[in-house]
Coordinates of C-alpha atoms in Angstrom, one line a residue:
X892 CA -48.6 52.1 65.5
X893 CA -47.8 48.2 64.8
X894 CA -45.0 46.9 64.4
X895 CA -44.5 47.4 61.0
X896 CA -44.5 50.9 61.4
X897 CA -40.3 50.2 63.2
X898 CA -38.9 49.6 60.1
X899 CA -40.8 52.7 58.0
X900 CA -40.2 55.5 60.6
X901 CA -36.6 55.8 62.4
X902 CA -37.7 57.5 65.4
X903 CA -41.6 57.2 65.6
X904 CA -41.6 53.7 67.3
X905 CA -41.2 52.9 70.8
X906 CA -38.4 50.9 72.4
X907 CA -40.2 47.9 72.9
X908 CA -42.1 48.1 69.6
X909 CA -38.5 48.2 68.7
X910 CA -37.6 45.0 70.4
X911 CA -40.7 43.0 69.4
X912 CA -40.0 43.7 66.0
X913 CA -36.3 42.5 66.4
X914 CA -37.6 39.1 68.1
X915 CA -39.9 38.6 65.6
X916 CA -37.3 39.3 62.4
X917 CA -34.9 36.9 63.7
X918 CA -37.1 34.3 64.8
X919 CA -37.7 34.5 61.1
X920 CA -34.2 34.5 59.8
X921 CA -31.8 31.7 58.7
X922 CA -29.2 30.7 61.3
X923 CA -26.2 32.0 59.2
X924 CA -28.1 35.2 58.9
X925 CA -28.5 35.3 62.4
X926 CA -24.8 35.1 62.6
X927 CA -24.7 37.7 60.1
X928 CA -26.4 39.9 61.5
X929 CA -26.0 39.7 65.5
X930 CA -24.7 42.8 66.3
X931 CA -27.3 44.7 64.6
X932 CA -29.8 46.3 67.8
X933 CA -32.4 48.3 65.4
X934 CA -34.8 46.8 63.4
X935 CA -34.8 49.8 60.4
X936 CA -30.9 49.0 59.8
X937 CA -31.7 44.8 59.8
X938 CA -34.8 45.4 57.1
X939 CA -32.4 47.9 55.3
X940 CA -29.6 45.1 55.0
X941 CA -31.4 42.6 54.3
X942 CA -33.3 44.3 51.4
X943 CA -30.0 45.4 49.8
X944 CA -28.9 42.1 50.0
X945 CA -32.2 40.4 48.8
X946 CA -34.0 42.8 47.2
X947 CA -33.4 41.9 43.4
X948 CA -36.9 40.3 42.5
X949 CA -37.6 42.0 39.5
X950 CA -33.5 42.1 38.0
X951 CA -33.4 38.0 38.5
X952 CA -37.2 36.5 38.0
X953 CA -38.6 39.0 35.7
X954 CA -36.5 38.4 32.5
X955 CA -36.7 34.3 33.0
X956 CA -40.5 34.5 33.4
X957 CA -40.6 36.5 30.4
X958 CA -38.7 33.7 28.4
X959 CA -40.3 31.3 29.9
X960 CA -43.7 32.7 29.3
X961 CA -42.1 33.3 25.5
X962 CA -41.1 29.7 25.1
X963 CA -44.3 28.1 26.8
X964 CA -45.1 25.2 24.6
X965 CA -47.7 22.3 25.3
X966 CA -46.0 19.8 23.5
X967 CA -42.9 20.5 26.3
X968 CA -45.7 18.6 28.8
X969 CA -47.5 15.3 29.1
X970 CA -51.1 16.8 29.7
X971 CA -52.7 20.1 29.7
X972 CA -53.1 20.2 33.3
X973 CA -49.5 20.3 33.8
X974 CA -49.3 23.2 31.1
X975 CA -51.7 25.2 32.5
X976 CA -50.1 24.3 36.2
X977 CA -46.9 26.1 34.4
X978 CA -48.5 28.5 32.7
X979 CA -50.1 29.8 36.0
X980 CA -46.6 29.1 37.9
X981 CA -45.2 31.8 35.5
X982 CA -47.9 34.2 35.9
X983 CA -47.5 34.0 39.7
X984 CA -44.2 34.9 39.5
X985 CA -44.9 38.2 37.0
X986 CA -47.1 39.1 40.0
X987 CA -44.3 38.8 42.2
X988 CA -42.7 41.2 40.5
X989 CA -45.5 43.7 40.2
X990 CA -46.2 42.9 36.6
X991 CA -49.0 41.2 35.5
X992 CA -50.1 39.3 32.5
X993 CA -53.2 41.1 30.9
X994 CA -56.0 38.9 29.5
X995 CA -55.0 39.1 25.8
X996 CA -51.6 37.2 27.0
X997 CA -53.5 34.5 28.6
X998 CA -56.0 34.3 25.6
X999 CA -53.1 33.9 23.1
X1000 CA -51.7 31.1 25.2
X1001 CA -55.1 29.7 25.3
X1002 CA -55.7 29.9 21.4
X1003 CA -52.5 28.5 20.7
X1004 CA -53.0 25.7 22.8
X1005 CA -56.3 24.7 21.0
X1006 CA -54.9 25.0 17.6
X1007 CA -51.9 23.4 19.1
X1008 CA -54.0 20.5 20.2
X1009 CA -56.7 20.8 16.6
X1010 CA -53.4 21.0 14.6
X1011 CA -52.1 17.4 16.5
X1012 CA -55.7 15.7 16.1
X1013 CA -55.5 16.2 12.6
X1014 CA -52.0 15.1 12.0
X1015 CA -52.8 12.3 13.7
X1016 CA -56.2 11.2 11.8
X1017 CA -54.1 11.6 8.9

């Protein structure tokens, strides 16, 4: 058993599987959570705190990468390069959250951004 196993099974793990995992968790932590959290001795009840307190991925990114990946316009950027940088930026963040963007969603961005960029070359031969 590693050490991950401490904060999946409460009684499984040894004591100083126990305390290795502790050290390493707040080694990890932010000083005020540290401060927080001090009195805390088992490393299930710290990993259950702290994903009740931070465990709200999907309620808080999810719906802004979906508008943002609705309202993904090149002519918001100065190059394509920086578009594609955000486009790829939203699509990491979709992952985060266990969803992912299929391949027609990327294709439609693509397409768009050609006719985007064929629609501005002519308009501006014109």
């Amino acid at each position: 058993m590693g050490l991950g196993d401490t904060i999946k099974y409460d009684d499984e793990a040894s004591s100083q599987n126990k305390v290795k995992t502790m050290i390493f968790l707040c080694r990890h932590l932010h000083e005020e959570l540290k401060i927080e959290y001090i009195t805390i001795k088992d490393p299930l009840i710290l990993w259950k705190n702290l994903k009740d307190k931070y465990d709200h991925q999907k309620t808080v990114i999810l719906p802004k990468a979906h508008y943002d990946w609705i309202h993904l316009r090149l002519l918001d950027f100065k190059s394509v390069s920086k578009y594609n940088s955000a486009m790829f930026n939203i699509s990491s963040k979709w992952k985060l959250c266990g969803d992912n963007i299929t391949n027609d969603n990327m294709l439609e961005k693509k397409n768009i951004l050609y006719f985007s960029c064929l629609e501005y070359a002519l308009t501006a031969a014109i």
